[in-house]
Short mmCIF file of C-alpha atoms in Angstrom, two decimals:
data_model
loop_
_atom_site.label_atom_id
_atom_site.label_comp_id
_atom_site.label_asym_id
_atom_site.label_seq_id
_atom_site.Cartn_x
_atom_site.Cartn_y
_atom_site.Cartn_z
CA MET A 1358 -23.11 19.67 9.71
CA THR A 1359 -23.14 16.33 7.77
CA LYS A 1360 -26.98 15.05 6.95
CA THR A 1361 -28.10 12.14 8.20
CA ARG A 1362 -30.07 9.65 5.60
CA ALA A 1363 -32.92 7.20 7.51
CA ASN A 1364 -30.79 3.93 7.96
CA GLY A 1365 -27.97 6.11 9.91
CA GLU A 1366 -25.48 6.79 7.00
CA PRO A 1367 -24.67 10.43 5.81
CA ALA A 1368 -24.29 8.62 2.46
CA SER A 1369 -26.52 6.43 0.53
CA THR A 1370 -25.60 2.31 0.11
CA LEU A 1371 -24.49 3.16 -3.56
CA ALA A 1372 -22.20 6.00 -2.63
CA GLN A 1373 -20.57 4.17 0.42
CA ALA A 1374 -19.97 1.13 -2.70
CA ALA A 1375 -18.87 3.45 -4.99
CA TRP A 1376 -16.27 4.41 -2.31
CA VAL A 1377 -15.49 0.94 -1.97
CA CYS A 1378 -14.58 0.54 -5.85
CA TYR A 1379 -11.72 3.23 -5.20
CA GLU A 1380 -10.19 0.03 -3.33
CA TRP A 1381 -10.75 -2.11 -6.24
CA ALA A 1382 -8.76 0.93 -8.47
CA ASN A 1383 -5.92 0.91 -6.77
CA GLN A 1384 -4.35 -1.95 -5.61
CA PRO A 1385 -3.54 -3.33 -8.34
CA TYR A 1386 -1.08 -0.91 -8.90
CA PHE A 1387 0.64 -1.67 -5.47
CA SER A 1388 0.68 -5.79 -6.34
CA LEU A 1389 1.68 -5.03 -10.29
CA VAL A 1390 3.73 -2.51 -9.84
CA THR A 1391 5.71 -2.16 -6.40
CA ILE A 1392 5.65 -5.33 -4.87
CA PHE A 1393 4.51 -8.80 -7.21
CA LEU A 1394 5.69 -8.63 -10.53
CA PHE A 1395 7.99 -5.17 -12.15
CA ALA A 1396 10.12 -4.44 -8.42
CA PRO A 1397 11.06 -7.55 -9.33
CA TYR A 1398 11.37 -7.54 -13.31
CA LEU A 1399 13.78 -4.43 -12.47
CA THR A 1400 15.69 -5.16 -9.91
CA ALA A 1401 16.38 -8.77 -11.11
CA THR A 1402 16.31 -8.20 -15.25
CA VAL A 1403 16.32 -4.47 -16.07
CA ILE A 1404 19.24 -3.72 -13.38
CA ALA A 1405 20.63 -7.34 -13.48
CA ASP A 1406 22.18 -7.11 -9.87
CA PRO A 1407 19.73 -7.83 -7.01
CA VAL A 1408 22.00 -6.52 -4.04
CA HIS A 1409 22.55 -2.89 -6.30
CA GLY A 1410 18.64 -3.16 -7.53
CA GLN A 1411 17.41 -3.15 -4.12
CA ALA A 1412 19.38 -0.02 -3.61
CA VAL A 1413 18.06 1.41 -6.08
CA TRP A 1414 14.15 0.62 -5.50
CA GLY A 1415 15.03 1.42 -1.94
CA TYR A 1416 16.46 5.06 -3.23
CA THR A 1417 13.65 5.70 -5.36
CA GLN A 1418 10.96 4.46 -2.92
CA ALA A 1419 12.66 7.39 -0.24
CA ILE A 1420 12.52 10.10 -3.46
CA ALA A 1421 8.61 9.45 -3.64
CA GLY A 1422 8.10 9.53 -0.18
CA ILE A 1423 10.64 12.97 0.78
CA ILE A 1424 7.90 14.64 -1.93
CA ILE A 1425 4.69 13.47 -0.62
CA ALA A 1426 5.79 13.96 3.51
CA LEU A 1427 6.56 17.56 2.32
CA SER A 1428 3.41 18.31 0.52
CA SER A 1429 0.89 15.86 1.48
CA PRO A 1430 -0.17 17.87 4.83
CA LEU A 1431 -0.14 21.55 3.35
CA LEU A 1432 -2.49 19.89 0.07
CA GLY A 1433 -4.55 18.63 2.51
CA ALA A 1434 -5.38 21.38 4.98
CA MET A 1435 -5.85 23.47 1.17
CA ALA A 1436 -8.65 20.99 0.44
CA ASP A 1437 -10.44 21.18 3.80
CA ALA A 1438 -10.09 25.22 2.99
CA ALA A 1439 -11.69 24.75 -0.74
CA GLY A 1440 -14.56 22.50 0.33
CA PRO A 1441 -14.16 19.73 -2.28
CA ARG A 1442 -11.92 16.78 -2.90
CA LYS A 1443 -12.48 15.30 -6.03
CA PRO A 1444 -10.86 17.89 -8.70
CA TRP A 1445 -7.72 17.02 -6.75
CA ILE A 1446 -8.86 13.12 -7.07
CA VAL A 1447 -8.36 14.03 -10.99
CA PHE A 1448 -5.63 15.44 -11.42
CA PHE A 1449 -3.76 13.04 -9.47
CA THR A 1450 -5.43 9.96 -11.01
CA LEU A 1451 -4.17 11.67 -13.96
CA LEU A 1452 -0.76 12.07 -12.67
CA CYS A 1453 -0.57 8.09 -11.71
CA THR A 1454 -1.67 7.30 -15.13
CA VAL A 1455 1.18 9.01 -16.82
CA GLY A 1456 3.81 7.76 -14.66
CA CYS A 1457 2.41 4.24 -14.93
CA PHE A 1458 2.39 4.49 -18.87
CA GLY A 1459 5.92 5.51 -18.35
CA LEU A 1460 7.10 2.06 -17.01
CA TRP A 1461 6.72 1.03 -20.68
CA ILE A 1462 10.82 1.87 -21.38
CA ALA A 1463 11.95 -0.20 -18.52
CA VAL A 1464 13.88 -2.90 -21.30
CA PRO A 1465 17.62 -4.61 -20.16
CA GLY A 1466 20.01 -1.89 -20.41
CA ALA A 1467 17.82 1.49 -20.10
CA PRO A 1468 18.93 4.51 -18.71
CA ILE A 1469 17.09 4.06 -14.77
CA LEU A 1470 17.22 7.51 -14.49
CA PRO A 1471 13.81 8.00 -16.82
CA ILE A 1472 12.66 4.76 -15.22
CA MET A 1473 13.17 6.17 -11.62
CA ALA A 1474 11.11 9.47 -12.92
CA SER A 1475 8.28 7.24 -13.85
CA LEU A 1476 8.33 5.74 -10.13
CA ILE A 1477 8.34 8.71 -8.30
CA VAL A 1478 5.21 10.38 -10.65
CA ALA A 1479 3.21 7.25 -10.55
CA SER A 1480 3.60 6.90 -6.63
CA VAL A 1481 2.91 10.40 -5.88
CA GLY A 1482 -0.23 10.13 -8.05
CA MET A 1483 -1.69 7.31 -6.02
CA GLU A 1484 -0.67 8.49 -3.07
CA PHE A 1485 -1.85 11.95 -3.07
CA ALA A 1486 -5.54 10.33 -4.41
CA ILE A 1487 -5.52 7.88 -1.92
CA ILE A 1488 -5.45 11.12 0.65
CA PHE A 1489 -8.48 12.88 -0.99
CA ALA A 1490 -10.66 9.55 -1.53
CA ASN A 1491 -9.58 8.61 2.30
CA ALA A 1492 -11.01 11.83 3.54
CA MET A 1493 -14.15 10.72 2.21
CA LEU A 1494 -14.66 8.31 4.56
CA PRO A 1495 -16.01 9.89 7.66
CA THR A 1496 -18.37 12.01 5.53
CA ILE A 1497 -20.31 8.64 3.94
CA ALA A 1498 -20.28 6.61 6.53
CA SER A 1499 -21.71 6.81 10.19
CA GLU A 1500 -18.57 5.97 12.98
CA ARG A 1501 -20.42 2.69 13.70
CA ARG A 1502 -19.61 1.80 10.54
CA ILE A 1503 -16.67 2.96 9.00
CA GLY A 1504 -14.62 0.23 10.52
CA LEU A 1505 -16.62 -1.86 8.71
CA LEU A 1506 -16.37 -0.12 5.38
CA SER A 1507 -12.69 0.22 5.62
CA GLY A 1508 -12.16 -3.03 6.36
CA ILE A 1509 -14.50 -4.24 3.69
CA GLY A 1510 -12.57 -1.61 1.22
CA ILE A 1511 -9.38 -3.15 2.10
CA GLY A 1512 -10.67 -6.66 1.26
CA VAL A 1513 -12.46 -6.15 -2.34
CA GLY A 1514 -8.59 -4.13 -2.97
CA GLN A 1515 -6.61 -7.30 -2.07
CA LEU A 1516 -9.44 -9.49 -4.67
CA ALA A 1517 -9.06 -6.71 -7.32
CA ALA A 1518 -4.92 -7.67 -6.93
CA ILE A 1519 -6.06 -10.97 -7.38
CA PHE A 1520 -7.89 -10.27 -10.56
CA ALA A 1521 -5.30 -8.63 -11.74
CA LEU A 1522 -2.52 -10.93 -11.30
CA VAL A 1523 -4.77 -13.85 -12.61
CA ILE A 1524 -5.44 -11.78 -15.83
CA VAL A 1525 -1.13 -10.92 -16.18
CA LEU A 1526 -0.63 -15.03 -15.66
CA ILE A 1527 -3.23 -16.26 -18.25
CA LEU A 1528 -3.44 -13.61 -20.72
CA LEU A 1529 0.74 -12.87 -20.73
CA GLN A 1530 2.72 -14.97 -18.51
CA LEU A 1531 1.26 -18.68 -18.85
CA PRO A 1532 0.88 -18.68 -22.75
CA GLY A 1533 3.66 -20.95 -24.78
CA VAL A 1534 4.40 -22.17 -21.22
CA VAL A 1535 1.07 -24.24 -20.12
CA HIS A 1536 -1.32 -25.29 -22.85
CA ALA A 1537 -4.95 -25.41 -21.76
CA PRO A 1538 -8.34 -24.52 -23.44
CA PHE A 1539 -8.50 -20.87 -21.16
CA ILE A 1540 -4.71 -20.47 -22.43
CA PRO A 1541 -3.88 -18.59 -25.37
CA ASP A 1542 -1.13 -19.83 -27.69
CA ALA A 1543 0.82 -16.62 -27.34
CA PRO A 1544 0.81 -13.77 -25.59
CA VAL A 1545 -2.24 -11.06 -26.40
CA PHE A 1546 -1.60 -8.67 -28.29
CA GLY A 1547 1.39 -9.54 -29.53
CA LEU A 1548 3.37 -8.96 -26.88
CA SER A 1549 6.87 -10.42 -27.01
CA LYS A 1550 8.50 -12.37 -23.92
CA ALA A 1551 11.90 -12.06 -25.37
CA ALA A 1552 11.50 -8.21 -25.57
CA HIS A 1553 10.53 -8.09 -21.62
CA GLU A 1554 7.12 -6.48 -23.27
CA THR A 1555 4.75 -9.11 -20.83
CA ASP A 1556 6.80 -7.75 -18.15
CA ARG A 1557 6.83 -3.93 -18.99
CA ILE A 1558 3.18 -4.07 -19.52
CA VAL A 1559 2.15 -4.18 -15.89
CA GLY A 1560 2.85 -0.05 -15.90
CA PRO A 1561 0.50 0.94 -18.31
CA ILE A 1562 -2.22 -2.07 -17.23
CA SER A 1563 -2.35 -0.64 -13.93
CA GLY A 1564 -2.27 3.09 -15.03
CA VAL A 1565 -6.12 2.10 -17.32
CA TRP A 1566 -6.89 -0.18 -14.32
CA PHE A 1567 -6.67 3.10 -11.94
CA LEU A 1568 -8.53 5.76 -14.11
CA VAL A 1569 -11.80 3.50 -14.76
CA PHE A 1570 -12.49 1.83 -11.65
CA MET A 1571 -11.77 5.76 -10.36
CA LEU A 1572 -14.34 6.69 -12.34
CA PRO A 1573 -17.57 5.02 -9.91
CA LEU A 1574 -16.34 7.59 -6.87
CA LEU A 1575 -16.14 10.57 -8.88
CA LEU A 1576 -19.72 9.94 -10.60
CA VAL A 1577 -21.74 9.04 -7.71
CA VAL A 1578 -20.02 9.62 -4.13
CA PRO A 1579 -21.22 13.08 -2.34
CA ASP A 1580 -18.46 15.65 -2.59
CA GLN A 1581 -17.97 18.34 0.41
CA ALA A 1582 -19.57 21.65 -1.05
CA HIS A 1583 -17.08 24.19 -2.44
CA ARG A 1584 -16.20 27.06 0.28
CA GLY A 1585 -16.41 30.19 -2.75
CA LEU A 1586 -12.48 30.32 -2.06
CA SER A 1587 -9.67 31.10 -4.97
CA ARG A 1588 -6.96 28.33 -5.55
CA GLY A 1589 -4.87 31.09 -4.33
CA GLN A 1590 -7.30 31.97 -1.11
CA ALA A 1591 -7.81 27.90 -0.50
CA ALA A 1592 -3.78 27.34 -0.61
CA LYS A 1593 -3.22 31.08 1.89
CA ALA A 1594 -6.18 29.56 3.95
CA GLY A 1595 -4.75 26.24 4.53
CA LEU A 1596 -1.55 27.34 4.76
CA VAL A 1597 -2.88 29.57 7.82
CA ARG A 1598 -4.91 26.35 9.01
CA LEU A 1599 -1.94 24.21 9.19
CA GLY A 1600 0.08 26.44 10.78
CA HIS A 1601 -2.49 26.47 13.81
CA THR A 1602 -2.92 23.05 13.64
CA ILE A 1603 0.84 22.70 14.17
CA THR A 1604 1.12 25.42 17.16
CA LYS A 1605 -1.64 24.14 18.37
CA ALA A 1606 -0.25 20.30 18.51
CA TRP A 1607 -0.91 20.07 22.50
CA HIS A 1608 -4.23 19.78 21.55
CA PHE A 1609 -4.72 17.17 19.47
CA ARG A 1610 -1.85 15.08 21.54
CA ASN A 1611 -3.71 11.69 21.31
CA VAL A 1612 -3.83 12.16 17.47
CA ALA A 1613 -0.10 13.40 16.94
CA LEU A 1614 1.03 10.25 19.22
CA TYR A 1615 -1.11 7.85 16.78
CA LEU A 1616 0.35 9.57 14.20
CA ILE A 1617 4.02 8.87 15.17
CA SER A 1618 3.38 5.42 16.15
CA ARG A 1619 2.10 4.80 12.54
CA MET A 1620 4.46 6.45 11.14
CA ALA A 1621 6.66 4.09 12.81
CA PHE A 1622 4.69 0.76 12.19
CA TYR A 1623 3.70 1.08 8.84
CA ASP A 1624 7.51 2.40 7.84
CA GLY A 1625 8.37 -1.32 8.71
CA MET A 1626 5.19 -3.29 7.08
CA ASN A 1627 5.64 -1.04 4.13
CA ALA A 1628 8.96 -1.70 3.83
CA ILE A 1629 8.72 -5.34 3.73
CA PHE A 1630 5.69 -5.39 1.24
CA ILE A 1631 7.90 -3.46 -1.28
CA PHE A 1632 10.95 -5.55 -0.22
CA GLY A 1633 9.72 -8.67 -0.04
CA GLY A 1634 8.60 -9.63 -3.19
CA ILE A 1635 12.39 -8.81 -4.20
CA LEU A 1636 13.89 -10.79 -1.27
CA ALA A 1637 11.77 -13.87 -2.84
CA ALA A 1638 12.24 -13.36 -6.54
CA THR A 1639 16.20 -13.20 -5.87
CA THR A 1640 16.44 -16.33 -3.37
CA PHE A 1641 14.19 -18.95 -5.01
CA HIS A 1642 14.73 -17.40 -8.72
CA TRP A 1643 11.40 -17.01 -9.63
CA GLY A 1644 10.54 -15.42 -12.97
CA ALA A 1645 7.34 -13.37 -13.78
CA MET A 1646 5.11 -16.44 -14.08
CA GLU A 1647 5.98 -17.53 -10.23
CA MET A 1648 5.77 -14.48 -9.01
CA ALA A 1649 2.53 -13.47 -10.15
CA VAL A 1650 1.29 -17.17 -8.58
CA TYR A 1651 3.59 -16.02 -5.64
CA GLY A 1652 1.44 -12.54 -5.56
CA LEU A 1653 -1.56 -14.52 -5.80
CA TRP A 1654 -1.46 -16.84 -2.89
CA ALA A 1655 -0.43 -13.34 -0.18
CA THR A 1656 -2.97 -11.03 -1.49
CA PHE A 1657 -5.58 -14.16 -1.47
CA PHE A 1658 -4.51 -14.05 2.60
CA ALA A 1659 -4.38 -10.21 2.58
CA ALA A 1660 -7.86 -9.93 1.55
CA LEU A 1661 -9.22 -12.86 3.80
CA GLY A 1662 -6.97 -10.72 6.97
CA ALA A 1663 -8.89 -7.71 5.56
CA PHE A 1664 -12.50 -8.55 5.66
CA ILE A 1665 -11.68 -10.39 9.36
CA GLY A 1666 -10.02 -7.34 10.15
CA GLY A 1667 -13.18 -5.15 9.39
CA TRP A 1668 -15.51 -7.65 11.39
CA THR A 1669 -12.86 -7.31 14.54
CA ASP A 1670 -12.57 -3.68 14.03
CA GLN A 1671 -16.19 -3.15 14.30
CA ARG A 1672 -16.60 -5.77 17.29
CA PHE A 1673 -13.56 -4.93 18.87
CA GLY A 1674 -12.47 -1.77 17.87
CA SER A 1675 -9.36 -0.40 16.04
CA LYS A 1676 -6.93 -0.50 18.64
CA LYS A 1677 -7.05 -3.64 19.73
CA THR A 1678 -7.18 -5.12 16.01
CA LEU A 1679 -3.75 -3.29 15.53
CA MET A 1680 -2.19 -4.45 18.70
CA VAL A 1681 -2.80 -7.54 17.54
CA SER A 1682 -2.58 -7.79 13.98
CA LEU A 1683 1.15 -5.65 14.02
CA ALA A 1684 2.62 -8.35 16.47
CA LEU A 1685 1.79 -11.16 15.07
CA ALA A 1686 2.94 -9.32 11.83
CA LEU A 1687 6.21 -9.12 13.15
CA VAL A 1688 6.98 -12.55 14.43
CA SER A 1689 6.22 -14.21 10.81
CA PHE A 1690 8.76 -11.48 9.13
CA ILE A 1691 11.12 -12.67 11.23
CA VAL A 1692 10.33 -16.51 10.16
CA LEU A 1693 10.55 -15.21 7.03
CA ILE A 1694 14.17 -13.93 6.31
CA SER A 1695 15.01 -17.29 8.52
CA PHE A 1696 14.54 -19.12 4.94
CA ASP A 1697 17.09 -19.25 2.03
CA HIS A 1698 17.12 -21.61 -0.90
CA ASP A 1699 19.15 -24.35 0.85
CA ARG A 1700 17.93 -22.98 4.86
CA ILE A 1701 15.01 -23.06 6.70
CA PHE A 1702 15.09 -21.24 10.55
CA PHE A 1703 18.48 -19.41 9.51
CA ILE A 1704 20.88 -22.40 10.40
CA ILE A 1705 18.90 -25.71 9.50
CA GLN A 1706 20.56 -27.17 6.02
CA VAL A 1707 18.19 -28.73 3.27
CA PRO A 1708 19.24 -30.85 0.44
CA VAL A 1709 17.67 -29.01 -2.22
CA ALA A 1710 18.99 -30.51 -5.71
CA ALA A 1711 19.86 -27.98 -8.60
CA ASP A 1712 17.14 -28.58 -10.96
CA ALA A 1713 14.38 -28.41 -8.26
CA LYS A 1714 11.50 -26.69 -9.49
CA ALA A 1715 9.30 -23.93 -8.54
CA PHE A 1716 7.43 -24.41 -5.15
CA SER A 1717 8.91 -28.02 -4.86
CA THR A 1718 11.17 -27.33 -2.05
CA LEU A 1719 10.63 -27.18 1.58
CA PRO A 1720 12.29 -23.57 2.39
CA GLN A 1721 10.30 -22.27 -0.85
CA GLN A 1722 6.75 -24.05 0.82
CA LEU A 1723 7.87 -22.47 4.26
CA PHE A 1724 8.56 -19.24 2.96
CA LEU A 1725 4.80 -19.65 1.26
CA LEU A 1726 3.34 -20.69 4.20
CA THR A 1727 4.71 -17.84 6.41
CA ILE A 1728 4.13 -15.19 3.84
CA GLY A 1729 0.71 -16.10 3.89
CA PHE A 1730 0.58 -15.76 7.83
CA PHE A 1731 2.09 -12.12 7.42
CA ALA A 1732 -0.05 -10.72 4.88
CA LEU A 1733 -3.66 -12.62 6.80
CA MET A 1734 -2.10 -10.34 9.58
CA ALA A 1735 -1.28 -7.30 7.33
CA GLY A 1736 -5.00 -7.22 5.64
CA PRO A 1737 -6.13 -5.78 9.05
CA THR A 1738 -3.43 -3.53 9.82
CA ILE A 1739 -3.66 -1.84 7.00
CA ALA A 1740 -7.63 -1.50 7.35
CA SER A 1741 -7.89 -0.33 11.09
CA SER A 1742 -5.13 2.17 10.72
CA ARG A 1743 -6.99 4.17 8.70
CA THR A 1744 -10.33 3.38 10.57
CA MET A 1745 -8.11 4.08 13.53
CA LEU A 1746 -7.82 7.97 12.46
CA ALA A 1747 -11.21 8.29 11.19
CA ARG A 1748 -12.49 7.39 14.98
CA ILE A 1749 -10.18 10.18 16.56
CA ALA A 1750 -9.49 13.19 14.48
CA PRO A 1751 -11.91 16.12 14.02
CA VAL A 1752 -14.64 15.52 11.32
CA GLU A 1753 -14.12 18.84 10.28
CA MET A 1754 -10.08 18.81 9.49
CA MET A 1755 -10.51 15.06 8.29
CA THR A 1756 -8.98 15.86 4.75
CA GLU A 1757 -6.07 17.77 6.96
CA PHE A 1758 -5.57 14.93 9.04
CA PHE A 1759 -5.82 12.61 6.50
CA GLY A 1760 -2.83 14.79 4.70
CA LEU A 1761 -0.79 14.27 8.79
CA TYR A 1762 -1.75 10.91 7.77
CA SER A 1763 0.13 10.08 4.88
CA LEU A 1764 2.78 12.17 6.25
CA ALA A 1765 2.96 9.48 9.23
CA GLY A 1766 3.06 6.68 6.33
CA LYS A 1767 5.90 8.99 4.42
CA ALA A 1768 7.84 11.28 6.90
CA THR A 1769 10.01 7.67 7.58
CA THR A 1770 8.75 5.29 4.43
CA PHE A 1771 11.54 7.34 2.74
CA VAL A 1772 13.90 6.64 5.42
CA ALA A 1773 13.20 2.52 5.47
CA PRO A 1774 14.09 2.33 1.92
CA LEU A 1775 16.90 4.38 2.45
CA LEU A 1776 18.44 2.33 4.87
CA ILE A 1777 17.62 -0.67 3.27
CA GLY A 1778 19.37 0.58 0.65
CA VAL A 1779 22.50 1.59 2.05
CA VAL A 1780 22.56 -1.42 4.75
CA THR A 1781 22.36 -3.60 1.88
CA ALA A 1782 24.84 -2.25 -0.16
CA TRP A 1783 27.04 -2.05 2.70
CA SER A 1784 26.22 -5.86 4.04
CA GLY A 1785 26.31 -7.16 0.48
CA SER A 1786 22.81 -9.01 1.86
CA GLN A 1787 19.26 -8.72 1.74
CA ARG A 1788 18.15 -10.13 4.99
CA ILE A 1789 20.54 -8.10 6.68
CA GLY A 1790 19.00 -5.10 4.85
CA LEU A 1791 15.64 -6.02 5.53
CA THR A 1792 15.88 -5.95 9.68
CA VAL A 1793 15.98 -2.36 9.67
CA VAL A 1794 12.42 -2.62 9.91
CA VAL A 1795 12.00 -4.38 13.12
CA PRO A 1796 12.99 -1.86 15.91
CA LEU A 1797 10.20 0.56 13.82
CA ILE A 1798 7.72 -1.84 14.29
CA VAL A 1799 8.20 -2.53 17.72
CA LEU A 1800 8.58 1.19 18.78
CA GLY A 1801 4.94 1.51 16.85
CA ILE A 1802 3.40 -1.11 19.09
CA ILE A 1803 4.93 0.44 22.62
CA MET A 1804 3.31 4.01 21.26
CA LEU A 1805 -0.18 2.65 19.86
CA ALA A 1806 -0.36 1.34 23.19
CA PHE A 1807 -0.63 5.03 25.33
CA VAL A 1808 -3.18 5.94 22.29
CA ARG A 1809 -6.63 6.36 23.37
CA GLU A 1810 -9.52 5.60 21.01
CA GLU A 1811 -11.51 8.83 21.13
CA ARG A 1812 -12.79 11.57 18.63
CA ALA A 1813 -10.39 15.14 19.23
CA THR A 1814 -12.76 17.92 18.74
CA ALA A 1815 -11.75 21.11 16.31
CA ILE A 1816 -10.25 24.32 17.09
CA GLU A 1817 -11.23 27.88 16.44
#
């Protein structure tokens, strides 16, 4: 039974702030590596073929997703059986950091397989660390406060992404291009743009950032008590517990329906995030500097949306917040893929000068406005999808269900990148490849409509 403090919260305000800091730790990895900078660099420069590059990125994410999908429920059940989550968080944080440092090898013409392996290691480490950190939320915050704290966490994470992108922009991309008192004359640490060191360094930066800013959670947030089981006993108990949960699936049918719903809509939303930056970079021929600015723009609106989503979640509930934000995000995505370098809304041609500067043409400006609105809706989607599970899963089985939650995020997440890769290669069109996300989000919204926002009871 979790002890409650005098203010009605299971943990102190300091502990809750330290938990929020974990979002500050993980988000720069997604912004710098998987969305805005490294992914476009890999596809456009290292592979030097946007269509083939998007396909390779899809296959890489698919492999990582399969590993996470197969392992996360069992690891979650093992952690619940053993008790503490922090040892798991330490291991997977270190694993992610190692994978991030491996991205330094991504020079043009380098073998692709080692780069893919580093991306897979980093992704697996990051996702598993997130599973165990997420599972701490219901044990440190009251049910009244978890929606707000989750929204604040996502918002703070987006602010971290903005800060990281600003650092990369000022210290690595703008030197030698823009002259200002606060911009160095050359990239810091003697990094070479010609050797693409300023592009490759975002991997190690993300790894160090994650490692350092996870320390407050590890040092301050209270952990579950150890239940006296050895690793082998915890593995056996976890396997038994997971099997018991599966056989009693009907008891958790409401939670199961939500997880299946999330499996669909998260897959679609995640694919838009991952491949949207690649689409922008290749459509408008944006380099690292332009992609950093694009990332700042999108991340600002995602942060704003997360803070607003935390408030709406607390006021109106997780389900209503999710339904509205998903529907509006879907509409904005359909508008987003209607833009080309010289076309808007699929059919309207726009004259564009051959020497037009970045962000100066109507298609680019409308693309930015649309991605801003999409990000505004994505913020509350991310925050409330986590809060929804924290509201409806049994507290005693929270890590196991967050393992299943990750499974629901990964079981088909490897399918969407795989389908995008296959359809992109088959059609020769990035936009056609991306349309596979539309039915996924629609299906997720339909199933979510039947989910009840009520907590399930644990089973003996």
